[in-house]
């Protein structure tokens, strides 16, 4: 739905509720939208600067793929993706180029995953990436320890279970029950974007 459609729906709802201010709503929506777009552009510019220090260069033959990626990035902005999610998406664009995998289909796969991640899921993945080479039992033990100041035991289980939808975390049987491990896909993501906890923009 475009901005005009959103504005109309919210204006009608405010009027129905008898809440004043619907006349200035269009301006407020416009300003909020422009702030989000400016912030997203700033993120992309930051990644361009990083890319230059790594001598990442784009050629004419990259144009079609890059345009498609930027349009997909823009749709994530319009859909309300959080800043940390947009930063990861921007990093994947340059990560794909760095790793000579610059194809829109590869970016689209990651965009579908990264756009939906919650703050807690990003924190979990950062911690998981750091210890992903541990055995299943050790991995689960260490990740629960490393996140104990942020999540309760139940919350850690819930976040891990939710992340199985992405294929980045996998459930396995151990200790007579269920634990979770990092999948090879998480290693691939870590090669494209900065997902360790210290680099997450939270």
Backbone as numpy.savetxt, mean C-alpha at the origin, in Angstrom:
# Nx Ny Nz CAx CAy CAz Cx Cy Cz
-17.10 6.65 -9.05 -17.95 7.85 -9.05 -17.06 9.09 -9.05
-17.40 10.10 -9.89 -16.58 11.29 -9.95 -16.89 12.23 -8.78
-16.07 13.29 -8.68 -16.19 14.21 -7.54 -17.55 14.89 -7.51
-18.08 15.25 -8.69 -19.38 15.92 -8.74 -20.47 15.01 -8.18
-20.38 13.71 -8.52 -21.36 12.76 -8.02 -21.29 12.60 -6.52
-20.06 12.54 -5.99 -19.89 12.43 -4.53 -20.43 13.67 -3.85
-20.11 14.83 -4.40 -20.57 16.08 -3.80 -22.09 16.13 -3.77
-22.74 15.71 -4.84 -24.20 15.74 -4.91 -24.82 14.83 -3.86
-24.26 13.62 -3.71 -24.80 12.68 -2.73 -24.68 13.22 -1.32
-23.48 13.74 -0.99 -23.26 14.26 0.37 -24.12 15.49 0.62
-24.27 16.36 -0.38 -25.11 17.55 -0.24 -26.56 17.15 0.05
-27.07 16.18 -0.71 -28.44 15.71 -0.50 -28.62 15.13 0.90
-27.62 14.38 1.35 -27.70 13.77 2.68 -27.69 14.83 3.77
-26.81 15.83 3.63 -26.76 16.91 4.62 -28.09 17.66 4.67
-28.66 17.91 3.50 -29.94 18.62 3.45 -31.03 17.79 4.10
-31.03 16.49 3.84 -32.05 15.61 4.42 -31.93 15.56 5.94
-30.71 15.68 6.43 -30.48 15.65 7.88 -30.66 17.02 8.53
-30.89 18.02 7.70 -31.07 19.36 8.23 -29.78 20.00 8.70
-28.65 19.55 8.14 -27.34 20.07 8.54 -26.95 21.20 7.59
-26.65 22.39 8.12 -26.26 23.51 7.26 -24.88 23.29 6.66
-24.58 24.04 5.64 -23.24 24.00 5.06 -23.16 23.30 3.73
-24.28 22.79 3.23 -24.21 22.06 1.96 -23.80 22.98 0.81
-24.05 24.28 0.95 -23.71 25.22 -0.12 -22.20 25.37 -0.28
-21.44 25.12 0.80 -19.99 25.25 0.72 -19.30 23.90 0.57
-20.10 22.85 0.47 -19.53 21.51 0.42 -18.69 21.29 -0.84
-19.16 21.79 -1.97 -18.43 21.60 -3.21 -17.01 22.13 -3.11
-16.85 23.30 -2.49 -15.53 23.89 -2.32 -14.67 23.04 -1.40
-15.27 22.53 -0.31 -14.53 21.71 0.64 -14.05 20.42 -0.02
-14.94 19.79 -0.79 -14.58 18.55 -1.49 -13.46 18.82 -2.49
-13.57 19.93 -3.21 -12.56 20.28 -4.19 -11.19 20.49 -3.54
-11.19 21.21 -2.41 -9.93 21.47 -1.72 -9.32 20.18 -1.18
-10.15 19.32 -0.61 -9.66 18.05 -0.07 -9.06 17.20 -1.19
-9.75 17.18 -2.34 -9.27 16.40 -3.47 -7.94 16.93 -3.98
-7.81 18.24 -4.05 -6.56 18.83 -4.53 -5.42 18.56 -3.56
-5.69 18.58 -2.25 -4.65 18.27 -1.26 -4.16 16.83 -1.43
-5.09 15.91 -1.64 -4.71 14.50 -1.83 -3.86 14.34 -3.09
-4.26 15.00 -4.16 -3.52 14.88 -5.41 -2.12 15.50 -5.28
-2.03 16.62 -4.58 -0.73 17.27 -4.39 0.19 16.39 -3.57
-0.36 15.79 -2.51 0.44 14.90 -1.66 0.92 13.70 -2.45
0.04 13.16 -3.33 0.42 12.00 -4.15 1.52 12.37 -5.14
1.42 13.55 -5.73 2.45 14.01 -6.66 3.78 14.18 -5.93
3.71 14.72 -4.70 4.93 14.89 -3.92 5.61 13.55 -3.65
4.80 12.52 -3.37 5.36 11.18 -3.15 6.08 10.69 -4.40
5.46 10.87 -5.55 6.08 10.45 -6.80 7.38 11.21 -7.06
7.37 12.50 -6.78 8.57 13.31 -7.00 9.70 12.84 -6.08
9.37 12.48 -4.84 10.38 11.96 -3.92 11.01 10.69 -4.48
10.17 9.81 -5.05 10.70 8.57 -5.61 11.52 8.84 -6.87
11.15 9.86 -7.64 11.95 10.26 -8.81 13.35 10.66 -8.34
13.40 11.45 -7.25 14.69 11.90 -6.72 15.54 10.72 -6.27
14.91 9.75 -5.60 15.64 8.55 -5.18 16.14 7.78 -6.39
15.28 7.69 -7.40 15.66 6.96 -8.61 16.87 7.57 -9.30
16.96 8.89 -9.27 18.09 9.57 -9.89 19.39 9.23 -9.17
19.33 9.12 -7.84 20.54 8.77 -7.09 20.97 7.34 -7.40
20.03 6.50 -7.79 20.34 5.11 -8.16 20.60 4.97 -9.66
20.55 6.09 -10.35 20.76 6.11 -11.81 19.70 5.28 -12.55
18.45 5.31 -12.05 17.35 4.67 -12.74 16.89 5.59 -13.87
16.92 5.08 -15.08 16.58 5.91 -16.24 15.44 5.28 -17.03
14.52 6.12 -17.46 13.40 5.68 -18.29 13.66 6.07 -19.73
13.26 5.18 -20.64 13.45 5.44 -22.07 12.11 5.60 -22.76
12.14 5.99 -24.03 10.90 6.20 -24.78 10.03 4.95 -24.80
10.67 3.79 -24.85 9.89 2.55 -24.92 9.17 2.23 -23.60
9.51 2.97 -22.55 8.84 2.77 -21.26 7.55 3.59 -21.15
7.34 4.50 -22.09 6.27 5.49 -21.95 4.89 4.87 -21.78
4.55 3.92 -22.62 3.21 3.33 -22.56 2.96 2.65 -21.22
3.94 1.85 -20.77 3.79 1.16 -19.49 3.72 2.16 -18.34
4.57 3.19 -18.40 4.59 4.19 -17.34 3.28 4.94 -17.25
2.72 5.32 -18.39 1.44 6.04 -18.39 0.35 5.19 -17.76
0.32 3.91 -18.10 -0.69 3.01 -17.51 -0.51 2.91 -16.00
0.75 2.82 -15.56 1.01 2.74 -14.13 0.58 4.01 -13.41
0.86 5.16 -14.01 0.48 6.43 -13.38 -1.04 6.59 -13.34
-1.72 6.10 -14.36 -3.18 6.15 -14.34 -3.73 5.25 -13.24
-3.12 4.08 -13.05 -3.53 3.17 -11.99 -3.24 3.78 -10.63
-2.09 4.44 -10.50 -1.74 5.15 -9.28 -2.76 6.24 -8.98
-3.14 6.98 -10.02 -4.12 8.04 -9.87 -5.47 7.49 -9.40
-5.84 6.33 -9.91 -7.12 5.74 -9.49 -7.07 5.35 -8.01
-5.89 4.94 -7.53 -5.74 4.63 -6.11 -5.88 5.90 -5.27
-5.36 7.00 -5.78 -5.51 8.29 -5.10 -6.99 8.66 -5.01
-7.69 8.54 -6.13 -9.12 8.87 -6.18 -9.95 7.96 -5.28
-9.49 6.71 -5.13 -10.23 5.75 -4.31 -9.98 5.95 -2.82
-9.07 6.87 -2.48 -8.83 7.18 -1.08 -7.75 6.36 -0.40
-6.84 5.77 -1.18 -5.75 5.00 -0.58 -4.93 5.89 0.35
-4.50 5.33 1.48 -3.75 6.08 2.48 -2.35 6.41 1.97
-1.74 7.39 2.61 -0.42 7.87 2.19 0.62 6.75 2.15
0.64 5.91 3.20 1.66 4.85 3.22 1.45 3.85 2.09
0.20 3.62 1.71 -0.08 2.71 0.59 0.38 3.33 -0.73
0.12 4.63 -0.88 0.55 5.32 -2.10 2.07 5.35 -2.21
2.75 5.52 -1.08 4.21 5.52 -1.12 4.73 4.17 -1.62
4.14 3.08 -1.11 4.56 1.76 -1.56 4.29 1.58 -3.06
3.14 2.06 -3.53 2.83 1.97 -4.96 3.86 2.74 -5.79
4.21 3.93 -5.34 5.21 4.72 -6.06 6.55 4.01 -6.09
6.92 3.40 -4.97 8.20 2.69 -4.90 8.21 1.49 -5.83
7.08 0.81 -5.97 7.01 -0.35 -6.85 7.25 0.05 -8.31
6.75 1.22 -8.71 6.99 1.69 -10.08 8.49 1.72 -10.37
9.23 2.33 -9.46 10.67 2.47 -9.67 11.40 1.16 -9.38
10.86 0.35 -8.48 11.45 -0.94 -8.20 11.37 -1.87 -9.40
10.26 -1.82 -10.10 10.11 -2.64 -11.31 11.12 -2.23 -12.38
11.34 -0.94 -12.49 12.32 -0.46 -13.47 13.72 -0.88 -13.04
14.03 -0.74 -11.77 15.34 -1.11 -11.24 15.64 -2.59 -11.49
14.60 -3.42 -11.34 14.77 -4.86 -11.46 14.47 -5.40 -12.87
14.35 -4.49 -13.83 14.12 -4.86 -15.22 12.86 -5.73 -15.38
11.81 -5.32 -14.66 10.52 -6.01 -14.75 9.42 -4.99 -15.02
9.75 -3.99 -15.83 8.86 -2.84 -16.00 7.71 -3.16 -16.93
6.69 -3.81 -16.36 5.49 -4.17 -17.12 4.26 -3.77 -16.32
3.27 -3.23 -17.02 2.07 -2.77 -16.32 1.37 -3.91 -15.60
1.32 -5.09 -16.19 0.64 -6.21 -15.55 1.25 -6.54 -14.19
2.57 -6.45 -14.10 3.24 -6.71 -12.82 2.88 -5.62 -11.81
2.85 -4.37 -12.27 2.48 -3.28 -11.36 1.04 -3.42 -10.91
0.16 -3.76 -11.84 -1.25 -3.89 -11.51 -1.47 -4.96 -10.44
-0.71 -6.06 -10.53 -0.82 -7.12 -9.52 -0.50 -6.56 -8.13
0.60 -5.82 -8.05 0.99 -5.26 -6.75 0.04 -4.15 -6.30
-0.45 -3.37 -7.25 -1.38 -2.30 -6.90 -2.64 -2.86 -6.26
-3.15 -3.95 -6.81 -4.35 -4.57 -6.26 -4.14 -5.02 -4.82
-2.93 -5.45 -4.50 -2.61 -5.89 -3.14 -2.35 -4.70 -2.22
-1.45 -3.82 -2.64 -0.97 -2.75 -1.76 -2.04 -1.71 -1.45
-2.92 -1.46 -2.40 -3.94 -0.43 -2.18 -4.86 -0.77 -1.01
-5.05 -2.07 -0.74 -6.02 -2.48 0.27 -5.41 -2.71 1.65
-4.09 -2.63 1.78 -3.46 -2.93 3.06 -3.82 -1.90 4.12
-4.04 -2.37 5.33 -4.26 -1.47 6.46 -2.92 -1.10 7.08
-2.95 -0.13 7.96 -1.72 0.28 8.68 -1.12 -0.91 9.41
-1.95 -1.66 10.14 -1.45 -2.80 10.90 -0.86 -3.87 10.00
-1.46 -4.06 8.84 -0.94 -5.06 7.91 0.41 -4.65 7.36
0.60 -3.36 7.10 1.88 -2.87 6.61 2.96 -3.06 7.69
2.62 -2.76 8.93 3.56 -2.96 10.04 3.94 -4.44 10.14
2.95 -5.31 10.03 3.19 -6.75 10.12 4.12 -7.20 8.99
3.85 -6.76 7.77 4.67 -7.17 6.64 6.10 -6.67 6.77
6.27 -5.47 7.29 7.63 -4.96 7.50 8.41 -5.84 8.46
7.76 -6.23 9.56 8.40 -7.12 10.53 8.64 -8.49 9.93
7.68 -8.99 9.17 7.80 -10.32 8.55 8.95 -10.37 7.56
9.12 -9.32 6.78 10.20 -9.29 5.79 11.57 -9.38 6.45
11.68 -8.78 7.62 12.96 -8.73 8.33 13.39 -10.12 8.80
12.42 -11.00 9.07 12.75 -12.32 9.63 12.23 -13.46 8.75
11.98 -13.21 7.50 11.26 -14.18 6.68 12.03 -15.47 6.41
13.34 -15.48 6.62 14.12 -16.68 6.35 14.16 -17.66 7.51
13.47 -17.34 8.60 13.41 -18.25 9.74 12.53 -19.46 9.42
12.68 -20.53 10.20 11.79 -21.68 10.07 10.40 -21.26 10.50
9.35 -21.99 10.08 7.98 -21.58 10.44 7.77 -21.32 11.93
8.23 -22.24 12.78 8.03 -22.05 14.22 8.78 -20.82 14.74
10.02 -20.66 14.30 10.81 -19.51 14.75 10.26 -18.21 14.19
9.82 -18.25 12.94 9.24 -17.05 12.32 8.05 -16.56 13.14
7.13 -17.47 13.43 5.91 -17.09 14.15 6.24 -16.61 15.56
7.19 -17.25 16.20 7.61 -16.84 17.54 8.22 -15.44 17.52
9.13 -15.21 16.59 9.84 -13.93 16.54 8.94 -12.78 16.11
8.03 -13.07 15.18 7.19 -11.95 14.74 6.22 -11.53 15.84
5.73 -12.48 16.59 4.85 -12.15 17.71 5.61 -11.35 18.77
6.87 -11.72 18.99 7.69 -10.98 19.95 7.98 -9.56 19.46
8.32 -9.44 18.19 8.69 -8.13 17.65 7.50 -7.16 17.59
6.30 -7.72 17.51 5.09 -6.88 17.41 4.31 -6.81 18.72
4.87 -7.37 19.79 4.13 -7.45 21.05 3.78 -6.09 21.63
4.56 -5.07 21.32 4.26 -3.74 21.84 3.17 -3.04 21.04
2.83 -3.59 19.89 1.82 -2.98 19.02 0.53 -3.78 18.97
0.64 -5.13 19.01 -0.53 -5.99 18.90 -0.62 -6.94 20.07
-1.83 -7.24 20.48 -2.03 -8.35 21.41 -1.86 -9.65 20.63
-1.81 -10.76 21.34 -1.67 -12.06 20.68 -2.81 -12.30 19.70
-4.02 -11.99 20.12 -5.19 -12.18 19.25 -5.12 -11.27 18.03
-4.69 -10.02 18.24 -4.60 -9.08 17.11 -3.55 -9.54 16.11
-2.46 -10.09 16.60 -1.41 -10.60 15.71 -1.96 -11.73 14.84
-2.73 -12.61 15.46 -3.36 -13.71 14.71 -4.32 -13.17 13.66
-5.10 -12.17 14.05 -6.09 -11.61 13.14 -5.44 -10.94 11.94
-4.36 -10.17 12.20 -3.67 -9.50 11.09 -3.05 -10.52 10.15
-2.41 -11.54 10.72 -1.79 -12.58 9.88 -2.84 -13.29 9.04
-3.96 -13.63 9.66 -5.03 -14.32 8.93 -5.57 -13.44 7.81
-5.73 -12.14 8.08 -6.25 -11.22 7.06 -5.28 -11.12 5.88
-3.98 -11.19 6.16 -2.98 -11.05 5.11 -2.88 -12.26 4.20
-3.47 -13.37 4.59 -3.43 -14.53 3.70 -4.16 -14.25 2.39
-5.07 -13.27 2.39 -5.79 -12.93 1.16 -4.84 -12.37 0.11
-3.69 -11.82 0.55 -2.75 -11.20 -0.37 -1.75 -12.19 -0.95
-1.61 -13.35 -0.32 -0.59 -14.31 -0.74 0.79 -13.97 -0.20
0.92 -12.89 0.58 2.21 -12.50 1.15 2.50 -13.28 2.44
1.45 -13.69 3.11 1.55 -14.50 4.33 0.74 -15.77 4.10
1.32 -16.92 4.52 0.66 -18.21 4.29 0.44 -18.94 5.61
-0.68 -19.63 5.75 -0.93 -20.43 6.95 -0.27 -21.81 6.81
0.32 -22.30 7.90 0.90 -23.65 7.89 0.56 -24.33 9.21
0.55 -25.63 9.20 0.28 -26.39 10.42 1.58 -26.57 11.20
1.52 -26.32 12.50 2.69 -26.49 13.37 2.23 -26.49 14.81
3.00 -27.13 15.68 2.67 -27.17 17.10 1.27 -27.71 17.34
0.80 -28.56 16.44 -0.55 -29.09 16.59 -1.63 -28.07 16.30
-1.25 -26.93 15.72 -2.23 -25.90 15.40 -1.82 -25.17 14.14
-2.20 -23.89 14.05 -1.93 -23.09 12.86 -0.98 -21.95 13.20
0.06 -21.80 12.37 0.93 -20.63 12.46 1.01 -20.02 11.06
1.75 -18.94 10.93 1.83 -18.26 9.63 3.29 -18.02 9.27
3.57 -18.02 7.97 4.91 -17.77 7.48 4.85 -16.76 6.34
6.00 -16.18 6.04 6.10 -15.27 4.89 6.24 -16.09 3.62
5.58 -15.66 2.56 5.66 -16.36 1.28 6.79 -15.78 0.43
7.21 -16.49 -0.62 8.22 -15.94 -1.54 7.79 -14.60 -2.16
6.49 -14.38 -2.26 6.00 -13.12 -2.83 6.41 -11.93 -1.98
6.53 -12.13 -0.66 6.94 -11.02 0.21 8.39 -10.64 -0.08
9.22 -11.63 -0.35 10.61 -11.33 -0.73 10.64 -10.52 -2.01
9.79 -10.90 -2.98 9.72 -10.16 -4.24 9.29 -8.72 -4.00
8.29 -8.53 -3.15 7.84 -7.17 -2.84 8.95 -6.37 -2.18
9.69 -7.01 -1.28 10.78 -6.33 -0.60 11.89 -5.88 -1.53
12.00 -6.52 -2.69 12.97 -6.10 -3.69 12.49 -4.90 -4.50
11.19 -4.64 -4.42 10.61 -3.53 -5.19 10.32 -2.30 -4.36
10.01 -2.49 -3.09 9.60 -1.37 -2.23 10.22 -1.51 -0.85
10.26 -0.39 -0.12 10.84 -0.37 1.22 9.74 -0.72 2.23
9.71 -1.97 2.64 8.62 -2.40 3.51 9.06 -2.71 4.94
10.33 -2.50 5.26 10.76 -2.73 6.63 10.19 -1.64 7.52
9.95 -1.94 8.81 9.25 -1.01 9.71 9.82 0.40 9.76
11.13 0.53 9.71 11.74 1.86 9.83 11.45 2.74 8.63
11.04 2.15 7.53 10.81 2.93 6.31 9.34 3.17 6.02
8.46 2.59 6.84 7.03 2.74 6.60 6.60 4.14 7.01
5.88 4.80 6.14 5.43 6.17 6.39 4.14 6.13 7.19
4.27 5.93 8.53 3.09 5.82 9.38 3.14 6.90 10.46
